[in-house]
mmCIF file of C-alpha atoms and ligand atoms in Angstrom:
data_model
loop_
_atom_site.group_PDB
_atom_site.id
_atom_site.type_symbol
_atom_site.label_atom_id
_atom_site.label_comp_id
_atom_site.label_asym_id
_atom_site.label_seq_id
_atom_site.Cartn_x
_atom_site.Cartn_y
_atom_site.Cartn_z
ATOM 1 C CA MET A 18 88.064 79.522 121.978
ATOM 2 C CA GLU A 19 86.940 82.943 123.160
ATOM 3 C CA THR A 20 83.668 84.787 122.859
ATOM 4 C CA SER A 21 83.267 87.993 124.603
ATOM 5 C CA SER A 22 80.740 88.142 127.292
ATOM 6 C CA ALA A 23 78.917 91.015 125.380
ATOM 7 C CA ARG A 24 78.625 88.700 122.320
ATOM 8 C CA HIS A 25 77.340 85.728 124.540
ATOM 9 C CA ASP A 26 74.781 88.087 125.963
ATOM 10 C CA GLU A 27 73.639 89.193 122.653
ATOM 11 C CA LEU A 28 73.281 85.537 121.360
ATOM 12 C CA GLU A 29 71.382 84.507 124.357
ATOM 13 C CA HIS A 30 68.797 87.554 124.230
ATOM 14 C CA ASN A 31 68.339 86.845 120.302
ATOM 15 C CA LEU A 32 68.038 83.088 120.887
ATOM 16 C CA ALA A 33 65.478 83.695 123.587
ATOM 17 C CA LYS A 34 63.438 86.065 121.240
ATOM 18 C CA VAL A 35 63.648 83.625 118.474
ATOM 19 C CA ARG A 36 62.388 80.805 120.556
ATOM 20 C CA ARG A 37 59.564 82.856 121.764
ATOM 21 C CA ARG A 38 58.509 83.988 118.104
ATOM 22 C CA ILE A 39 58.460 80.174 117.451
ATOM 23 C CA ALA A 40 56.583 78.962 120.385
ATOM 24 C CA ASP A 41 53.825 81.832 119.882
ATOM 25 C CA ALA A 42 53.418 80.763 116.186
ATOM 26 C CA ALA A 43 53.378 77.479 117.037
ATOM 27 C CA ARG A 44 50.579 77.973 119.539
ATOM 28 C CA ALA A 45 48.681 80.246 117.225
ATOM 29 C CA ALA A 46 48.641 77.414 114.890
ATOM 30 C CA GLY A 47 47.283 75.077 117.387
ATOM 31 C CA ARG A 48 50.552 73.074 117.333
ATOM 32 C CA THR A 49 53.145 71.995 120.118
ATOM 33 C CA PRO A 50 56.124 74.516 120.134
ATOM 34 C CA GLU A 51 58.316 71.336 120.605
ATOM 35 C CA ASP A 52 57.550 70.041 117.236
ATOM 36 C CA VAL A 53 59.162 73.098 115.374
ATOM 37 C CA HIS A 54 63.123 72.553 115.685
ATOM 38 C CA LEU A 55 65.249 75.528 115.529
ATOM 39 C CA VAL A 56 68.474 75.158 113.067
ATOM 40 C CA VAL A 57 70.558 78.263 113.591
ATOM 41 C CA VAL A 58 72.369 79.066 110.334
ATOM 42 C CA THR A 59 75.829 80.391 111.187
ATOM 43 C CA LYS A 60 77.083 81.076 107.692
ATOM 44 C CA THR A 61 79.630 83.925 107.736
ATOM 45 C CA TYR A 62 79.956 83.939 111.503
ATOM 46 C CA PRO A 63 82.984 82.573 113.473
ATOM 47 C CA ALA A 64 83.295 79.124 115.069
ATOM 48 C CA SER A 65 83.452 80.812 118.418
ATOM 49 C CA ASP A 66 79.841 81.693 117.818
ATOM 50 C CA VAL A 67 78.950 78.131 117.108
ATOM 51 C CA VAL A 68 80.626 77.231 120.425
ATOM 52 C CA ALA A 69 78.659 79.877 122.301
ATOM 53 C CA LEU A 70 75.430 78.640 120.845
ATOM 54 C CA ALA A 71 75.971 75.314 121.683
ATOM 55 C CA ASP A 72 76.838 76.260 125.399
ATOM 56 C CA LEU A 73 73.284 78.216 125.191
ATOM 57 C CA GLY A 74 71.424 74.897 124.375
ATOM 58 C CA VAL A 75 71.323 75.200 120.583
ATOM 59 C CA THR A 76 71.557 71.670 119.093
ATOM 60 C CA ASP A 77 71.433 72.164 115.243
ATOM 61 C CA VAL A 78 73.342 74.371 113.104
ATOM 62 C CA GLY A 79 73.045 75.381 109.670
ATOM 63 C CA GLU A 80 75.855 76.272 106.813
ATOM 64 C CA ASN A 81 75.560 76.983 103.103
ATOM 65 C CA ARG A 82 79.126 76.788 101.893
ATOM 66 C CA HIS A 83 81.909 74.153 101.679
ATOM 67 C CA PRO A 84 84.834 74.305 102.843
ATOM 68 C CA GLU A 85 83.460 77.150 105.414
ATOM 69 C CA ALA A 86 81.107 74.367 106.912
ATOM 70 C CA ALA A 87 83.952 71.876 107.358
ATOM 71 C CA ARG A 88 86.456 74.121 109.111
ATOM 72 C CA LYS A 89 83.671 75.258 111.315
ATOM 73 C CA ARG A 90 82.611 72.029 112.395
ATOM 74 C CA GLU A 91 86.234 70.828 112.851
ATOM 75 C CA GLU A 92 86.984 74.076 115.086
ATOM 76 C CA SER A 93 83.879 73.906 117.103
ATOM 77 C CA GLY A 94 84.034 70.327 117.681
ATOM 78 C CA ALA A 95 87.765 70.590 118.897
ATOM 79 C CA ALA A 96 86.335 73.348 121.351
ATOM 80 C CA GLY A 97 83.698 70.660 122.693
ATOM 81 C CA ALA A 98 80.677 71.648 120.842
ATOM 82 C CA ALA A 99 78.659 68.542 119.572
ATOM 83 C CA LEU A 100 76.073 69.572 117.321
ATOM 84 C CA THR A 101 73.961 68.310 114.260
ATOM 85 C CA TRP A 102 75.076 69.932 111.143
ATOM 86 C CA HIS A 103 72.651 70.721 108.506
ATOM 87 C CA PHE A 104 73.945 71.865 104.947
ATOM 88 C CA VAL A 105 71.202 73.982 103.589
ATOM 89 C CA GLY A 106 73.107 75.857 100.647
ATOM 90 C CA GLY A 107 73.268 75.019 96.883
ATOM 91 C CA LEU A 108 75.795 72.176 96.346
ATOM 92 C CA GLN A 109 77.971 71.396 93.389
ATOM 93 C CA THR A 110 78.141 67.541 92.540
ATOM 94 C CA ASN A 111 81.651 67.437 92.831
ATOM 95 C CA LYS A 112 81.525 68.924 96.315
ATOM 96 C CA ALA A 113 79.272 66.212 97.536
ATOM 97 C CA ALA A 114 81.727 63.704 98.564
ATOM 98 C CA ALA A 115 83.333 66.405 100.786
ATOM 99 C CA VAL A 116 80.467 67.543 102.427
ATOM 100 C CA ALA A 117 79.137 63.819 102.891
ATOM 101 C CA ARG A 118 82.230 63.492 105.223
ATOM 102 C CA TYR A 119 80.765 66.169 107.880
ATOM 103 C CA ALA A 120 77.219 66.970 107.172
ATOM 104 C CA ASP A 121 74.384 65.289 109.086
ATOM 105 C CA VAL A 122 71.488 66.323 107.020
ATOM 106 C CA VAL A 123 71.625 67.841 103.210
ATOM 107 C CA HIS A 124 68.533 70.075 102.907
ATOM 108 C CA SER A 125 69.336 71.259 99.327
ATOM 109 C CA VAL A 126 68.953 67.677 97.454
ATOM 110 C CA ASP A 127 67.526 69.039 94.097
ATOM 111 C CA ARG A 128 68.531 66.559 91.361
ATOM 112 C CA PRO A 129 69.442 62.994 90.603
ATOM 113 C CA ARG A 130 73.239 63.187 90.253
ATOM 114 C CA LEU A 131 73.419 64.842 93.504
ATOM 115 C CA VAL A 132 71.674 62.036 94.914
ATOM 116 C CA ASP A 133 74.081 59.519 93.474
ATOM 117 C CA ALA A 134 77.109 61.610 94.456
ATOM 118 C CA LEU A 135 76.008 62.174 98.021
ATOM 119 C CA ASP A 136 75.222 58.517 98.407
ATOM 120 C CA ARG A 137 78.578 57.379 97.119
ATOM 121 C CA GLY A 138 80.391 59.980 99.110
ATOM 122 C CA ALA A 139 78.505 58.663 102.580
ATOM 123 C CA GLN A 140 79.264 55.225 101.569
ATOM 124 C CA ALA A 141 82.842 56.099 101.294
ATOM 125 C CA ALA A 142 83.058 57.733 104.505
ATOM 126 C CA GLY A 143 81.192 54.960 106.305
ATOM 127 C CA ARG A 144 78.459 57.360 107.398
ATOM 128 C CA ARG A 145 74.736 57.798 106.944
ATOM 129 C CA LEU A 146 73.188 61.070 105.858
ATOM 130 C CA GLY A 147 69.629 62.654 106.267
ATOM 131 C CA ALA A 148 68.422 64.219 103.044
ATOM 132 C CA LEU A 149 65.643 66.664 102.193
ATOM 133 C CA VAL A 150 64.270 67.484 98.498
ATOM 134 C CA GLN A 151 64.487 70.951 97.992
ATOM 135 C CA VAL A 152 61.334 72.212 96.161
ATOM 136 C CA ASN A 153 61.568 75.261 93.927
ATOM 137 C CA LEU A 154 58.530 77.459 94.856
ATOM 138 C CA GLU A 155 59.266 80.116 91.959
ATOM 139 C CA GLY A 156 56.367 78.635 90.052
ATOM 140 C CA HIS A 157 58.085 78.614 86.661
ATOM 141 C CA ASP A 158 61.078 76.830 85.500
ATOM 142 C CA ASP A 159 62.161 79.433 82.583
ATOM 143 C CA ASP A 160 65.039 80.938 84.848
ATOM 144 C CA PRO A 161 68.224 80.398 82.566
ATOM 145 C CA GLN A 162 70.541 80.146 85.525
ATOM 146 C CA GLY A 163 68.246 77.300 87.149
ATOM 147 C CA ARG A 164 66.629 78.263 90.582
ATOM 148 C CA ALA A 165 67.711 75.950 93.340
ATOM 149 C CA GLY A 166 65.139 73.385 93.900
ATOM 150 C CA ALA A 167 63.352 70.696 92.084
ATOM 151 C CA SER A 168 60.105 71.547 90.336
ATOM 152 C CA ALA A 169 57.094 70.282 91.935
ATOM 153 C CA GLU A 170 56.798 67.558 89.147
ATOM 154 C CA GLU A 171 60.367 66.149 90.035
ATOM 155 C CA VAL A 172 59.982 65.834 93.788
ATOM 156 C CA LEU A 173 58.365 62.452 94.058
ATOM 157 C CA ALA A 174 60.961 60.661 91.686
ATOM 158 C CA LEU A 175 63.831 62.545 93.635
ATOM 159 C CA ALA A 176 62.298 61.344 96.864
ATOM 160 C CA ASP A 177 62.214 57.815 95.550
ATOM 161 C CA ARG A 178 65.534 57.764 94.408
ATOM 162 C CA ILE A 179 66.874 59.039 97.716
ATOM 163 C CA ASP A 180 64.886 56.441 99.382
ATOM 164 C CA ALA A 181 66.513 53.720 97.343
ATOM 165 C CA THR A 182 69.971 54.573 98.139
ATOM 166 C CA ASP A 183 72.134 52.575 100.657
ATOM 167 C CA ALA A 184 73.493 55.696 102.548
ATOM 168 C CA LEU A 185 70.890 58.493 102.804
ATOM 169 C CA THR A 186 67.739 58.524 104.738
ATOM 170 C CA LEU A 187 64.875 60.508 103.184
ATOM 171 C CA GLN A 188 63.528 62.836 105.810
ATOM 172 C CA GLY A 189 61.236 65.274 103.931
ATOM 173 C CA VAL A 190 61.393 68.362 101.966
ATOM 174 C CA MET A 191 62.901 72.109 102.024
ATOM 175 C CA ALA A 192 62.092 75.139 100.493
ATOM 176 C CA VAL A 193 62.951 78.963 100.461
ATOM 177 C CA ALA A 194 59.940 81.226 99.822
ATOM 178 C CA PRO A 195 60.546 83.133 96.583
ATOM 179 C CA LEU A 196 61.660 86.743 97.132
ATOM 180 C CA GLY A 197 58.704 89.259 96.896
ATOM 181 C CA ALA A 198 55.838 86.612 96.925
ATOM 182 C CA ASP A 199 53.536 85.947 99.688
ATOM 183 C CA PRO A 200 55.065 83.409 102.070
ATOM 184 C CA ASP A 201 51.796 81.898 103.283
ATOM 185 C CA ASP A 202 51.114 80.979 99.604
ATOM 186 C CA ALA A 203 54.563 79.362 98.988
ATOM 187 C CA PHE A 204 54.413 77.473 102.241
ATOM 188 C CA ALA A 205 51.022 76.276 101.609
ATOM 189 C CA ARG A 206 52.055 74.857 98.277
ATOM 190 C CA LEU A 207 54.937 73.300 99.911
ATOM 191 C CA ALA A 208 52.783 71.660 102.537
ATOM 192 C CA GLU A 209 50.841 69.890 99.868
ATOM 193 C CA ILE A 210 54.123 68.766 98.210
ATOM 194 C CA ALA A 211 55.096 67.534 101.725
ATOM 195 C CA ALA A 212 51.904 65.607 102.039
ATOM 196 C CA GLN A 213 52.461 63.837 98.936
ATOM 197 C CA VAL A 214 56.146 62.974 99.801
ATOM 198 C CA ALA A 215 54.898 61.836 103.213
ATOM 199 C CA ALA A 216 52.147 59.662 101.832
ATOM 200 C CA ALA A 217 54.690 57.720 99.453
ATOM 201 C CA HIS A 218 57.275 57.507 102.060
ATOM 202 C CA PRO A 219 55.737 57.771 105.787
ATOM 203 C CA GLY A 220 59.043 58.388 107.353
ATOM 204 C CA ALA A 221 59.789 61.314 105.524
ATOM 205 C CA THR A 222 57.548 64.033 107.655
ATOM 206 C CA ALA A 223 60.191 66.873 107.743
ATOM 207 C CA ILE A 224 59.136 70.201 106.503
ATOM 208 C CA SER A 225 62.213 72.438 106.401
ATOM 209 C CA ALA A 226 61.032 76.046 105.906
ATOM 210 C CA GLY A 227 61.110 79.369 107.422
ATOM 211 C CA MET A 228 63.875 81.896 107.938
ATOM 212 C CA SER A 229 64.300 85.145 110.119
ATOM 213 C CA GLY A 230 61.576 87.160 107.995
ATOM 214 C CA ASP A 231 58.846 84.370 107.516
ATOM 215 C CA LEU A 232 59.178 81.750 110.226
ATOM 216 C CA GLU A 233 55.646 82.492 111.437
ATOM 217 C CA ALA A 234 54.082 81.883 108.109
ATOM 218 C CA ALA A 235 56.255 78.598 107.626
ATOM 219 C CA VAL A 236 55.063 77.519 111.235
ATOM 220 C CA ARG A 237 51.474 78.133 110.038
ATOM 221 C CA HIS A 238 51.897 75.712 107.225
ATOM 222 C CA GLY A 239 53.514 72.905 109.213
ATOM 223 C CA ALA A 240 57.190 73.614 109.478
ATOM 224 C CA THR A 241 59.115 71.067 111.425
ATOM 225 C CA HIS A 242 62.508 72.814 110.910
ATOM 226 C CA VAL A 243 63.069 76.608 110.617
ATOM 227 C CA ARG A 244 66.422 77.893 109.625
ATOM 228 C CA ILE A 245 67.144 81.033 111.327
ATOM 229 C CA GLY A 246 70.438 83.207 110.986
ATOM 230 C CA ARG A 247 70.178 86.880 111.135
ATOM 231 C CA SER A 248 67.519 86.996 114.076
ATOM 232 C CA VAL A 249 70.076 84.981 116.176
ATOM 233 C CA LEU A 250 73.413 86.333 114.867
ATOM 234 C CA GLY A 251 72.732 89.615 113.426
ATOM 235 C CA GLU A 252 72.845 91.060 110.209
ATOM 236 C CA ARG A 253 75.481 89.564 107.873
ATOM 237 C CA PRO A 254 77.893 91.809 105.966
ATOM 238 C CA LEU A 255 77.190 91.934 102.379
ATOM 239 C CA LEU A 256 79.689 89.622 100.620
ATOM 240 C CA GLY A 257 81.092 90.697 97.386
HETATM 241 C C1 PLP B 455 71.143 81.951 105.186
HETATM 242 C C2 PLP B 455 69.902 81.045 104.990
HETATM 243 C C3 PLP B 455 69.173 80.705 106.119
HETATM 244 C C4 PLP B 455 68.901 81.891 107.123
HETATM 245 O O1 PLP B 455 68.414 82.935 106.611
HETATM 246 P P1 PLP B 455 68.059 84.258 107.520
HETATM 247 O O2 PLP B 455 67.450 85.338 106.771
HETATM 248 O O3 PLP B 455 69.403 84.642 108.006
HETATM 249 O O4 PLP B 455 67.243 83.828 108.845
HETATM 250 C C5 PLP B 455 68.066 79.875 105.968
HETATM 251 N N1 PLP B 455 68.115 79.038 104.716
HETATM 252 C C6 PLP B 455 69.005 79.166 103.812
HETATM 253 C C7 PLP B 455 69.116 78.235 102.766
HETATM 254 C C8 PLP B 455 70.011 80.112 103.915
HETATM 255 O O5 PLP B 455 70.949 80.197 102.776
#
């Protein structure tokens, strides 16, 4: 699987910059840089980039769509890359079993039926799966399209349901800051919800928050996993 040396150098340069941003943000918040894990979101980019990232020391990658994620895990694995795969996108219930066959952690668990479908799928595949409750930080539930994420009121019940499964391990919470809102306000609210989940489930301390544009705010509010795409791989072409 070929990556041009120019692309390799570009990824190396971008990764170094992102790692520096994470370390600076952690230190500014009085935190240890090693406590903030980098998940590189490789959606829309080829498996060759995934392999190059693994060569550069990346351990965790994220994808938001099935079957793109499955194909890239397969291709990069065949080329020798051993990575932890995070599924971070909206997930239809009827695709949950397929995703449970290859994802290691699903960040976007936002409803009871999805919990049950992932659990059944993981059991059928003889696997265990990490699960995070995706929290909707929009602050209102009147969007007819149904924004991704559970409302703050639903989070604890969903966490309990995940914890009661056989094949899912509750790891914590995940959120995307609402477009146009102050990310510090959003991630402060997420931190409160995360504390409630961790109080009820002491092992569930992960906070997946922060993308290319707002990772500093997320780290200030306790993010343990930042999900970074564009700042490492470049701007994605707009998809139709
Ligand atoms: C694409 C995506 C990211 C990465 O966003 P960037 O702005 O490219 O860093 C993070 N989280 C989710 C859920 C995504 O879909």
